[in-house]
N, CA and C of each residue as an Amber inpcrd file, in Angstrom:
protein
   615
 -13.9190000  -0.7160000   4.7380000 -13.5570000  -1.6640000   5.7870000
 -12.7670000  -0.9490000   6.8660000 -13.2430000  -1.0200000   8.0930000
 -12.5540000  -0.3600000   9.1970000 -11.2710000  -1.0960000   9.5340000
 -10.2640000  -0.3390000   9.9480000  -8.9940000  -0.9460000  10.3360000
  -9.1810000  -1.7970000  11.5720000  -8.5350000  -2.9490000  11.5920000
  -8.6160000  -3.8240000  12.7370000  -7.9090000  -3.1960000  13.9280000
  -8.2820000  -3.6690000  15.1090000  -7.6040000  -3.2030000  16.3120000
  -8.5560000  -2.4860000  17.2380000  -8.2770000  -2.5530000  18.5120000
  -9.1200000  -1.8950000  19.4960000  -8.5340000  -0.5400000  19.8520000
  -9.3270000   0.2640000  20.5710000  -8.8300000   1.5550000  21.0120000
  -9.2790000   2.6630000  20.0990000  -8.4040000   3.6710000  19.9150000
  -8.7580000   4.8530000  19.1570000  -8.4690000   4.7210000  17.6810000
  -8.2570000   5.8660000  17.0430000  -8.0890000   5.9320000  15.5900000
  -6.7790000   5.2940000  15.1410000  -6.7710000   4.8730000  13.8880000
  -5.5510000   4.3610000  13.2790000  -4.5930000   5.5240000  13.0660000
  -3.4040000   5.4480000  13.6740000  -2.4410000   6.5370000  13.5860000
  -1.3360000   6.3020000  12.5940000  -0.8870000   5.0430000  12.4800000
   0.2090000   4.6980000  11.5720000  -0.0760000   3.3290000  10.9720000
   0.1870000   3.2030000   9.6780000   0.0410000   1.9330000   8.9680000
   1.3210000   1.6430000   8.2070000   1.8700000   0.4560000   8.4140000
   3.0460000   0.0000000   7.6770000   2.6340000  -1.1520000   6.7700000
   3.0710000  -1.1190000   5.5140000   2.9480000  -2.2550000   4.6100000
   4.3500000  -2.8220000   4.4330000   4.5180000  -4.0830000   4.7710000
   5.8400000  -4.7060000   4.7410000   5.8340000  -5.8730000   3.7610000
   6.8100000  -5.9050000   2.8670000   6.9050000  -6.9750000   1.8850000
   8.2970000  -7.5970000   1.8830000   8.3500000  -8.8720000   2.2310000
   9.5570000  -9.6850000   2.0520000  10.7910000  -9.1270000   2.7610000
  10.6490000  -8.8460000   4.0500000  11.7720000  -8.3750000   4.8570000
  11.9560000  -9.3280000   6.0380000  13.1890000  -9.6420000   6.3610000
  13.4460000 -10.4930000   7.5160000  13.0330000  -9.7630000   8.7870000
  12.6700000 -10.5300000   9.7980000  12.2400000  -9.9280000  11.0600000
  13.3310000  -9.0440000  11.6520000  14.5850000  -9.5190000  11.5860000
  15.6990000  -8.7250000  12.1140000  15.8930000  -7.4440000  11.3040000
  15.7860000  -7.5690000   9.9690000  15.9370000  -6.3970000   9.1190000
  14.8360000  -5.3870000   9.3510000  13.6190000  -5.8840000   9.5590000
  12.4990000  -4.9860000   9.8190000  12.6670000  -4.2800000  11.1560000
  13.1530000  -5.0160000  12.1510000  13.3850000  -4.3960000  13.4630000
  14.3910000  -3.2510000  13.3530000  15.4290000  -3.4340000  12.5460000
  16.4210000  -2.3830000  12.3370000  15.7870000  -1.1740000  11.6490000
  14.9410000  -1.4340000  10.6600000  14.2900000  -0.3480000   9.9410000
  13.3650000   0.4520000  10.8440000  12.5900000  -0.2620000  11.6540000
  11.6530000   0.4090000  12.5570000  12.4060000   1.2500000  13.5810000
  13.5220000   0.7320000  14.0770000  14.3140000   1.4880000  15.0470000
  14.8880000   2.7540000  14.4070000  15.3290000   2.6370000  13.1560000
  15.8420000   3.8190000  12.4600000  14.7290000   4.8480000  12.2700000
  13.5350000   4.3780000  11.9040000  12.4070000   5.2900000  11.7390000
  12.0590000   5.9620000  13.0730000  12.1790000   5.2150000  14.1440000
  11.8660000   5.7570000  15.4710000  12.8390000   6.8890000  15.8210000
  14.1290000   6.6570000  15.5970000  15.1340000   7.6830000  15.8870000
  14.9290000   8.9010000  14.9810000  14.6550000   8.6430000  13.7070000
  14.4570000   9.7390000  12.7570000  13.2150000  10.5670000  13.0880000
  12.2540000   9.9450000  13.7730000  11.0130000  10.6590000  14.0880000
  11.2510000  11.8340000  15.0390000  12.4070000  11.8880000  15.6770000
  12.7340000  13.0260000  16.5450000  12.8050000  14.3290000  15.7570000
  13.0080000  14.2130000  14.4470000  13.1870000  15.4090000  13.6200000
  11.9350000  15.8060000  12.8440000  10.8220000  15.1030000  13.1010000
   9.5650000  15.4380000  12.4240000   9.0560000  16.7790000  12.9250000
   8.3570000  17.5100000  12.0440000   7.9490000  18.8890000  12.2850000
   7.3710000  19.2670000  13.6270000   6.1690000  18.7740000  13.9680000
   5.4940000  19.2510000  15.1690000   5.6740000  18.2890000  16.3410000
   5.4780000  18.8050000  17.5490000   5.5860000  17.9690000  18.7480000
   4.5640000  16.8400000  18.7140000   3.3460000  17.1480000  18.2820000
   2.2930000  16.1290000  18.2150000   2.6910000  14.9950000  17.2830000
   3.2810000  15.3330000  16.1420000   3.7280000  14.3090000  15.1990000
   4.8770000  13.4960000  15.7820000   5.8030000  14.1650000  16.4370000
   6.9360000  13.4410000  17.0240000   6.4610000  12.4360000  18.0620000
   5.5030000  12.8340000  18.8780000   4.9540000  11.9190000  19.8920000
   4.2560000  10.7390000  19.2300000   3.4520000  11.0140000  18.1920000
   2.7310000   9.9410000  17.4920000   3.6870000   8.8970000  16.9460000
   4.6710000   9.3470000  16.1690000   5.5520000   8.3870000  15.5040000
   6.4900000   7.7030000  16.4940000   6.9630000   8.4140000  17.4840000
   7.8160000   7.7840000  18.4940000   7.0480000   6.6680000  19.2080000
   5.8410000   6.9570000  19.6360000   5.0300000   5.9520000  20.3190000
   4.6710000   4.7890000  19.3930000   4.3690000   5.1220000  18.1420000
   4.0010000   4.0780000  17.1830000   5.1650000   3.1230000  16.9340000
   6.3230000   3.6670000  16.6260000   7.4740000   2.8020000  16.3400000
   7.9290000   2.0460000  17.5850000   7.7740000   2.6420000  18.7490000
   8.1270000   1.9410000  19.9880000   7.2120000   0.7420000  20.1970000
   5.9100000   0.9280000  19.9730000   4.9550000  -0.1630000  20.1470000
   5.1650000  -1.2580000  19.0990000   5.4430000  -0.8430000  17.8580000
   5.6850000  -1.8170000  16.7880000   6.9560000  -2.6070000  17.0660000
   7.9950000  -1.9250000  17.5280000   9.2550000  -2.5890000  17.8620000
   9.0430000  -3.6550000  18.9250000   8.2250000  -3.3390000  19.9110000
   7.9380000  -4.3040000  20.9780000   7.2400000  -5.5400000  20.4220000
   6.3150000  -5.3470000  19.4980000   5.6060000  -6.4850000  18.9060000
   6.5360000  -7.3360000  18.0410000   7.5000000  -6.7020000  17.4000000
   8.4100000  -7.4320000  16.5150000   9.4140000  -8.2880000  17.2710000
   9.5760000  -8.0520000  18.5610000  10.5900000  -8.7670000  19.3430000
  10.3610000 -10.2830000  19.3630000   9.1300000 -10.7260000  19.1200000
   8.8330000 -12.1600000  19.1440000   8.6110000 -12.7390000  17.7490000
   8.8740000 -11.9490000  16.7040000   8.6350000 -12.3880000  15.3290000
   9.9250000 -12.9360000  14.7320000   9.8040000 -14.0210000  13.9790000
  10.9590000 -14.6270000  13.3220000  10.6650000 -14.8390000  11.8430000
  11.7350000 -15.0470000  11.0590000  11.5730000 -15.3420000   9.6380000
  11.2230000 -14.1130000   8.8110000  10.7000000 -14.3530000   7.6140000
  10.3140000 -13.2740000   6.7060000   8.9970000 -12.6580000   7.1610000
   8.8930000 -11.3610000   6.9700000   7.6770000 -10.6490000   7.3400000
   7.0290000 -10.0730000   6.0880000   5.7700000 -10.4680000   5.8760000
   4.9060000  -9.8680000   4.8520000   3.6260000  -9.5250000   5.5930000
   3.3960000  -8.2530000   5.8370000   2.3060000  -7.9180000   6.7410000
   1.8620000  -6.4710000   6.6130000   0.6530000  -6.2140000   7.1190000
   0.2000000  -4.8640000   7.4140000   0.3670000  -4.7050000   8.9220000
   1.0430000  -3.6580000   9.3320000   1.2570000  -3.4120000  10.7570000
   0.5520000  -2.1170000  11.1170000  -0.3650000  -2.1940000  12.0560000
  -1.1520000  -1.0240000  12.4380000  -0.7680000  -0.5400000  13.8290000
  -0.9170000   0.7480000  14.0080000  -0.7770000   1.3430000  15.3410000
  -2.0010000   2.2110000  15.5840000  -2.8070000   1.7970000  16.5690000
  -3.9940000   2.5510000  16.9510000  -3.7110000   3.3730000  18.1990000
  -4.1680000   4.5900000  18.1870000  -4.0490000   5.4500000  19.3570000
  -4.8950000   4.9030000  20.5000000  -4.5510000   5.2930000  21.7210000
  -5.3840000   4.9360000  22.8520000  -6.7370000   5.6290000  22.7570000
  -7.7510000   5.0530000  23.3710000  -9.0900000   5.6390000  23.3040000
  -9.1860000   6.9510000  24.0790000  -8.2260000   7.1860000  24.9770000
  -8.1520000   8.4750000  25.6800000  -6.6940000   8.7570000  26.0150000
  -6.4350000   9.9030000  26.6120000  -5.0580000  10.3450000  26.8650000
  -4.3200000   9.4300000  27.8390000  -5.0680000   8.6780000  28.6490000
  -4.4490000   7.8220000  29.6550000  -4.1050000   6.4260000  29.1220000
  -4.6540000   6.0780000  27.9700000  -4.4610000   4.7300000  27.4340000
  -3.3510000   4.7170000  26.3910000  -2.4490000   3.7430000  26.5060000
  -1.3740000   3.6000000  25.5270000  -1.9280000   3.1000000  24.1970000
  -1.2760000   3.4890000  23.1190000  -1.6470000   2.9650000  21.8110000
  -1.2220000   1.5080000  21.6810000  -1.7740000   0.8340000  20.6670000
  -1.5020000  -0.5930000  20.4800000  -1.1050000  -0.8800000  19.0380000
  -0.1000000  -1.7300000  18.8910000   0.3530000  -2.1710000  17.5710000
  -0.1410000  -3.5820000  17.3050000  -0.4470000  -3.8550000  16.0470000
  -0.9090000  -5.1900000  15.6560000  -0.2630000  -5.5700000  14.3370000
   0.1760000  -6.8200000  14.2490000   0.7750000  -7.3410000  13.0180000
  -0.2480000  -8.2460000  12.3450000  -0.6350000  -7.8900000  11.1210000
  -1.6430000  -8.6520000  10.3750000  -0.9500000  -9.2850000   9.1710000
  -0.6460000 -10.5790000   9.2290000   0.0780000 -11.2170000   8.1270000
  -0.7050000 -11.1390000   6.8160000   0.0110000 -10.9330000   5.7220000
  -0.6190000 -10.9570000   4.4120000  -0.9670000 -12.3910000   4.0340000
  -2.0410000 -12.5360000   3.2760000  -2.3990000 -13.8550000   2.7710000
  -1.4470000 -14.2400000   1.6450000  -1.4900000 -15.4980000   1.2630000
  -0.6600000 -15.9690000   0.1660000  -0.9630000 -15.1840000  -1.1020000
  -2.2210000 -14.8970000  -1.3300000  -2.6380000 -14.1330000  -2.5060000
  -2.0720000 -12.7210000  -2.4710000  -2.1440000 -12.0770000  -1.3200000
  -1.6590000 -10.7020000  -1.1910000  -0.1440000 -10.6300000  -1.3470000
   0.5650000 -11.5820000  -0.7410000   2.0240000 -11.6110000  -0.8910000
   2.4190000 -11.7630000  -2.3570000   1.7460000 -12.6570000  -3.0580000
   2.0730000 -12.8830000  -4.4670000   1.7620000 -11.6390000  -5.2930000
   0.6500000 -10.9740000  -4.9980000   0.2750000  -9.7800000  -5.7540000
   1.3450000  -8.7110000  -5.6570000   1.9360000  -8.5400000  -4.4820000
   2.9410000  -7.4980000  -4.2720000   4.3210000  -7.8920000  -4.7860000
   4.6640000  -9.1580000  -4.6780000   6.0280000  -9.5740000  -5.0310000
   6.1600000 -10.0150000  -6.4860000   5.0990000 -10.6230000  -7.0410000
   5.2020000 -11.1590000  -8.3950000   4.0040000 -10.8370000  -9.2820000
   2.9220000 -10.3860000  -8.6920000   1.6930000 -10.2050000  -9.4490000
   1.5090000  -8.8500000 -10.0810000   2.4760000  -7.9560000  -9.9300000
   2.4070000  -6.6750000 -10.6030000   1.5880000  -5.6070000  -9.9000000
   1.1000000  -5.8820000  -8.6870000   0.3390000  -4.8640000  -7.9550000
   1.3080000  -3.8760000  -7.3160000   1.1080000  -2.6030000  -7.6020000
   1.9780000  -1.5440000  -7.0880000   1.2190000  -0.6910000  -6.0910000
   1.7950000  -0.5000000  -4.9050000   1.2120000   0.3930000  -3.9180000
   1.8670000   1.7590000  -4.0310000   1.0590000   2.8110000  -3.9560000
   1.5680000   4.1680000  -4.0570000   2.1290000   4.6240000  -2.7090000
   3.3150000   5.1310000  -2.7060000   3.9630000   5.5820000  -1.4840000
   5.4610000   5.3700000  -1.5820000   6.2030000   6.0410000  -0.7120000
   7.6610000   5.9190000  -0.7160000   8.0690000   4.5690000  -0.1430000
   8.7660000   3.7800000  -0.9470000   9.2340000   2.4750000  -0.4990000
  10.5770000   2.6370000   0.2150000  10.6010000   2.2510000   1.4670000
  11.8190000   2.3170000   2.2740000  12.5120000   0.9650000   2.1910000
  13.7680000   0.9720000   1.8030000  14.5080000  -0.2780000   1.6320000
  15.2190000  -0.6790000   2.9140000  15.4080000  -1.9780000   3.1360000
  16.1600000  -2.4430000   4.3060000  17.6040000  -1.9480000   4.2880000
  18.2320000  -1.9630000   5.4400000  19.6360000  -1.5640000   5.5310000
  20.5260000  -2.5490000   4.7860000  20.0860000  -3.8100000   4.6900000
  20.8030000  -4.8210000   3.9260000  20.5780000  -4.5560000   2.4390000
  21.6250000  -4.1510000   1.7390000  21.4930000  -3.7670000   0.3390000
  21.1170000  -4.9400000  -0.5650000  21.3020000  -6.1720000  -0.0970000
  20.9770000  -7.3480000  -0.8990000  19.5060000  -7.7390000  -0.7870000
  18.7970000  -7.1360000   0.1210000  17.3890000  -7.4700000   0.3140000
  16.5420000  -6.8570000  -0.7870000  15.5450000  -7.6070000  -1.2440000
  14.6200000  -7.1220000  -2.2620000  13.3110000  -6.6270000  -1.6350000
  13.2480000  -6.6500000  -0.3140000  12.0400000  -6.2370000   0.3650000
  11.8900000  -4.7280000   0.4540000  10.7440000  -4.2900000   0.9690000
  10.4890000  -2.8620000   1.1350000   9.3920000  -2.6590000   2.1690000
   9.2870000  -1.4220000   2.6240000   8.2590000  -1.0330000   3.5810000
   7.7210000   0.3380000   3.1900000   6.4190000   0.5270000   3.3040000
   5.7930000   1.8350000   3.0980000   5.1340000   2.2410000   4.4060000
   5.2990000   3.5100000   4.7790000   4.6930000   4.0400000   5.9980000
   3.6310000   5.0690000   5.6220000   2.4160000   4.8510000   6.1110000
   1.3400000   5.8360000   5.9770000   1.0060000   6.3350000   7.3750000
   1.0320000   7.6550000   7.5620000   0.7960000   8.1910000   8.8890000
  -0.3560000   9.1640000   8.9600000  -0.9140000   9.3010000  10.1520000
  -1.9830000  10.2540000  10.4390000  -3.1860000   9.9920000   9.5190000
  -3.7250000  11.0230000   8.8620000  -4.9250000  10.8260000   8.0340000
  -4.6770000   9.8530000   6.8860000  -3.4470000   9.8340000   6.3760000
  -3.1310000   8.9270000   5.2730000  -3.2270000   7.4630000   5.6830000
  -3.0330000   7.1690000   6.9650000  -3.0940000   5.7830000   7.4250000
  -4.4920000   5.2090000   7.2150000  -5.5000000   5.9470000   7.6390000
  -6.8840000   5.4890000   7.4560000  -7.2660000   5.4820000   5.9850000
  -6.8730000   6.5420000   5.2560000  -7.1970000   6.6120000   3.8300000
  -6.5940000   5.4340000   3.0700000  -5.3350000   5.1160000   3.3550000
  -4.6660000   4.0160000   2.6670000  -5.3000000   2.6810000   3.0250000
  -5.6010000   2.4760000   4.3100000  -6.2280000   1.2230000   4.7420000
  -7.5440000   0.9970000   3.9970000  -8.4010000   2.0130000   3.9910000
  -9.7170000   1.8790000   3.3600000  -9.5900000   1.7220000   1.8500000
  -8.6730000   2.4630000   1.2510000  -8.4790000   2.3770000  -0.2020000
  -7.9820000   0.9980000  -0.6050000  -6.9570000   0.5090000   0.0650000
  -6.3740000  -0.7840000  -0.2840000  -7.3920000  -1.9060000  -0.1380000
  -8.2190000  -1.8230000   0.8930000  -9.1700000  -2.9000000   1.1610000
 -10.4540000  -2.8160000   0.3450000 -10.9400000  -1.6130000   0.0560000
 -12.3050000  -1.5690000  -0.4790000 -12.6010000  -0.5050000  -1.5280000
 -11.6430000   0.2990000  -1.9490000 -11.9360000   1.3400000  -2.9340000
 -12.2970000   0.7370000  -4.2880000 -13.2800000   1.3430000  -4.9470000
 -13.6660000   0.9030000  -6.2840000 -12.6340000   1.4120000  -7.2880000
 -12.0890000   0.5420000  -8.1160000 -11.0310000   0.9750000  -9.0320000
 -11.5730000   1.6890000 -10.2610000 -10.7120000   2.4780000 -10.8700000
 -11.0000000   3.0390000 -12.1780000 -10.0610000   2.3870000 -13.1890000
 -10.3350000   2.6240000 -14.4560000  -9.5120000   2.1090000 -15.5450000
  -8.9900000   3.3250000 -16.2960000  -7.6900000   3.4150000 -16.4730000
  -7.1800000   4.5740000 -17.1920000  -6.0960000   4.1730000 -18.1900000
  -6.0770000   4.9250000 -19.2650000  -5.1780000   4.6290000 -20.3720000
  -4.2700000   5.8290000 -20.6090000  -2.9770000   5.5860000 -20.5990000
  -1.9930000   6.6200000 -20.8910000  -1.4340000   6.3750000 -22.2880000
  -0.4460000   7.1370000 -22.6620000   0.1650000   6.9320000 -23.9670000
   0.9870000   5.6640000 -24.0660000   1.2240000   5.0100000 -22.9160000
   2.0880000   3.8310000 -22.9400000   1.4680000   2.5710000 -22.3460000
   0.3240000   2.7030000 -21.6230000  -0.2100000   1.5140000 -20.9630000
  -1.6500000   1.7200000 -20.5230000  -2.3090000   0.5910000 -20.2330000
  -3.6400000   0.5750000 -19.6270000  -3.4800000   0.0970000 -18.1860000
  -4.0770000   0.8400000 -17.2540000  -3.9660000   0.5120000 -15.8350000
  -5.3520000   0.3450000 -15.2180000  -5.3880000  -0.4930000 -14.1730000
  -6.5120000  -0.5060000 -13.2370000  -5.9520000   0.0540000 -11.9460000
  -6.6330000   1.0440000 -11.3510000  -6.0270000   1.6590000 -10.1750000
  -7.0150000   2.3660000  -9.2700000  -6.5530000   2.6340000  -8.0640000
  -7.2290000   3.4820000  -7.0970000  -6.2070000   4.5240000  -6.6550000
  -6.5140000   5.2680000  -5.6140000  -5.5820000   6.3000000  -5.1490000
  -4.2690000   5.6880000  -4.6680000  -4.3370000   4.5090000  -4.0380000
  -3.1400000   3.9490000  -3.3960000  -2.6260000   2.6600000  -4.0360000
  -3.2730000   2.1600000  -5.0460000  -2.7490000   0.9480000  -5.6840000
  -3.1160000   0.9290000  -7.1660000  -2.2900000   0.2470000  -7.9490000
  -2.5690000   0.1300000  -9.3640000  -1.8510000  -1.0790000  -9.9490000
  -2.2820000  -1.4570000 -11.1520000  -1.6560000  -2.5710000 -11.8600000
  -1.6850000  -2.2850000 -13.3510000  -0.5430000  -2.4400000 -13.9980000
  -0.5090000  -2.2760000 -15.4480000  -1.0430000  -3.5450000 -16.0880000
  -2.0260000  -3.3810000 -16.9800000  -2.6660000  -4.5410000 -17.6000000
  -2.2380000  -4.7550000 -19.0520000  -1.8100000  -3.6920000 -19.7010000
  -1.4460000  -3.8110000 -21.1210000  -0.5330000  -2.6720000 -21.5170000
   0.5220000  -2.9810000 -22.2380000   1.3810000  -1.9530000 -22.7890000
   0.8190000  -1.4380000 -24.1110000   1.1130000  -0.1810000 -24.4140000
   0.6280000   0.4330000 -25.6470000   1.8160000   1.0040000 -26.4090000
   1.8340000   0.7610000 -27.6980000   2.8760000   1.3680000 -28.5350000
   2.2590000   1.7910000 -29.8600000   2.3300000   3.0680000 -30.1470000
   1.8750000   3.5570000 -31.4430000   0.3730000   3.5410000 -31.6310000
  -0.2880000   4.6190000 -31.2790000  -1.7180000   4.7780000 -31.5240000
  -1.9010000   6.1830000 -32.0980000  -1.9130000   6.2660000 -33.4460000
  -1.8620000   7.5830000 -34.0910000  -3.1130000   7.9280000 -34.8840000
  -3.9500000   6.9430000 -35.1610000  -5.1370000   7.2160000 -35.9700000
  -6.3980000   6.8550000 -35.1930000  -7.5230000   7.3520000 -35.6740000
  -8.8100000   7.0350000 -35.0430000  -9.0740000   5.5460000 -35.1030000
  -8.7680000   4.9250000 -36.2280000  -8.9940000   3.4880000 -36.3800000
  -8.1600000   2.7000000 -35.3700000  -6.9060000   3.1010000 -35.1880000
  -6.0540000   2.4160000 -34.2020000  -6.5910000   2.6140000 -32.7850000
  -7.1100000   3.8140000 -32.5250000  -7.6700000   4.0970000 -31.2010000
  -8.9220000   3.2620000 -30.9510000  -9.7870000   3.1560000 -31.9390000
 -10.9980000   2.3440000 -31.8000000 -10.6410000   0.8770000 -31.5720000
  -9.6250000   0.4060000 -32.2730000  -9.1750000  -0.9780000 -32.0810000
  -8.6510000  -1.1660000 -30.6590000  -7.9040000  -0.1790000 -30.1790000
  -7.3410000  -0.2510000 -28.8330000  -8.4460000  -0.2700000 -27.7770000
  -9.4750000   0.5470000 -27.9650000 -10.5860000   0.5550000 -27.0100000
 -11.2370000  -0.8220000 -26.9050000 -11.3260000  -1.5030000 -28.0350000
 -11.9100000  -2.8400000 -28.0360000 -11.0590000  -3.8710000 -27.3150000
  -9.7800000  -3.5430000 -27.1080000  -8.8680000  -4.4760000 -26.4390000
  -8.7480000  -4.2170000 -24.9450000  -9.3820000  -3.1170000 -24.4640000
  -9.2190000  -2.7530000 -23.0610000  -9.8490000  -3.7790000 -22.1200000
 -11.1390000  -4.0750000 -22.3090000 -11.8220000  -4.9660000 -21.3640000
 -11.1710000  -6.3490000 -21.2510000 -10.7970000  -7.0010000 -22.3730000
 -10.1800000  -8.3290000 -22.2400000  -8.8600000  -8.3420000 -21.4750000
  -8.1730000  -7.1940000 -21.4320000  -6.8540000  -7.1780000 -20.7810000
  -6.9270000  -6.8510000 -19.2920000  -8.0690000  -6.4090000 -18.8090000
  -8.1630000  -5.9260000 -17.4320000  -7.9300000  -7.0370000 -16.4190000
  -7.3140000  -6.6480000 -15.2890000  -7.0150000  -7.5950000 -14.2120000
  -7.4930000  -7.0270000 -12.8770000  -7.7120000  -7.9100000 -11.9420000
  -8.2040000  -7.5020000 -10.6290000  -7.0920000  -6.9030000  -9.7800000
  -7.4440000  -5.8490000  -9.0140000  -6.5350000  -5.3440000  -7.9770000
  -7.2170000  -5.4330000  -6.6040000  -8.2980000  -6.2060000  -6.5410000
  -9.0030000  -6.3880000  -5.2740000  -8.0670000  -7.0310000  -4.2580000
  -8.0670000  -6.5250000  -3.0350000  -7.1420000  -6.9820000  -2.0030000
  -7.4730000  -8.3790000  -1.5000000  -8.7450000  -8.7810000  -1.6140000
  -9.1640000 -10.0340000  -0.9830000  -9.6800000 -11.1030000  -1.9380000
 -10.0010000 -10.7330000  -3.1770000 -10.5550000 -11.7310000  -4.0920000
 -10.3040000 -11.3000000  -5.5320000 -10.5820000 -12.2170000  -6.4520000
 -10.4560000 -11.9030000  -7.8690000 -11.7240000 -11.1870000  -8.3230000
 -11.6000000  -9.9170000  -8.6920000 -12.7570000  -9.1120000  -9.0310000
 -12.3690000  -8.1680000 -10.1690000 -12.4050000  -8.6820000 -11.3890000
 -11.9890000  -7.8980000 -12.5550000 -13.0320000  -6.8100000 -12.8290000
 -12.6080000  -5.5440000 -12.9280000 -13.5760000  -4.4690000 -13.1760000
 -14.1240000  -4.4990000 -14.6000000 -15.2820000  -3.9110000 -14.7750000
 -15.9040000  -3.7880000 -16.0870000 -15.8860000  -2.3240000 -16.5120000
 -15.3870000  -2.0660000 -17.7000000 -15.3390000  -0.6850000 -18.1980000
 -16.7450000  -0.1770000 -18.4630000 -17.0280000   1.0280000 -17.9750000
 -18.3410000   1.6240000 -18.2220000 -18.1850000   3.1300000 -18.4370000
 -19.2830000   3.8400000 -18.3790000 -19.2620000   5.2500000 -18.7330000
 -18.6660000   6.1770000 -17.6970000 -18.4400000   5.6790000 -16.4840000
 -17.9260000   6.5920000 -15.4610000 -16.5890000   6.1740000 -14.8600000
 -16.1050000   4.9810000 -15.1630000 -14.8590000   4.5410000 -14.5180000
 -13.6780000   4.4450000 -15.4880000 -13.8270000   4.9650000 -16.7010000
 -12.7600000   4.8590000 -17.7000000 -12.2420000   6.2550000 -18.0610000
 -10.9090000   6.4120000 -18.0080000 -10.3010000   7.7180000 -18.2620000
  -9.1460000   7.5770000 -19.2530000  -8.9960000   8.5880000 -20.0780000
  -7.8650000   8.6610000 -21.0000000  -6.9660000   9.7900000 -20.5190000
  -5.7160000   9.4700000 -20.2420000  -4.7850000  10.4450000 -19.6600000
  -3.6540000  10.7270000 -20.6470000  -3.1470000  11.9360000 -20.5820000
  -1.9970000  12.2680000 -21.4280000  -2.1490000  13.6440000 -22.0340000
  -1.1970000  13.9700000 -22.8840000  -1.2050000  15.2930000 -23.5190000
  -1.5640000  15.1730000 -24.9870000
């Protein structure tokens, strides 16, 4: 699924969960100032412009923010980039806050220490990769020494805890319990994966 928005490529993607509009504005401004210290000039320009455009869009937002925020580059050097706020659906908000869906990435916490919200920033090539993965990547099923997960590169969900699997018989019993425990991590609908010969992995030492 292509990222929404007109203009050029997706340059920055923010995932925001349960943050007040004022708190998010403070976070974005801090990220904008911090972007002065990013490695290359090209990166500094990208993030400065992205956070500036996002900050401008947030000026009219009130209440709690649960959203994907995109920043697309201009289609050419003369065109300014554009930010867009895409509110999460009720299903998506619940998945992130209470449904056990975990997004991979560094969670940035609000300046208000009492807030339970968070924000993840994906930039440059990771922005497009994360957008496409979250929306449409086919999940795999993997089992570690402690749990069974359904996951993709950027999201996962623990479906079952595991304790004590030391014999072949216990392992065979556990394999039989994998499919019934699986849960959907589809971003837009309930789509429980089916274990087959190519999407199931056993991880560990």
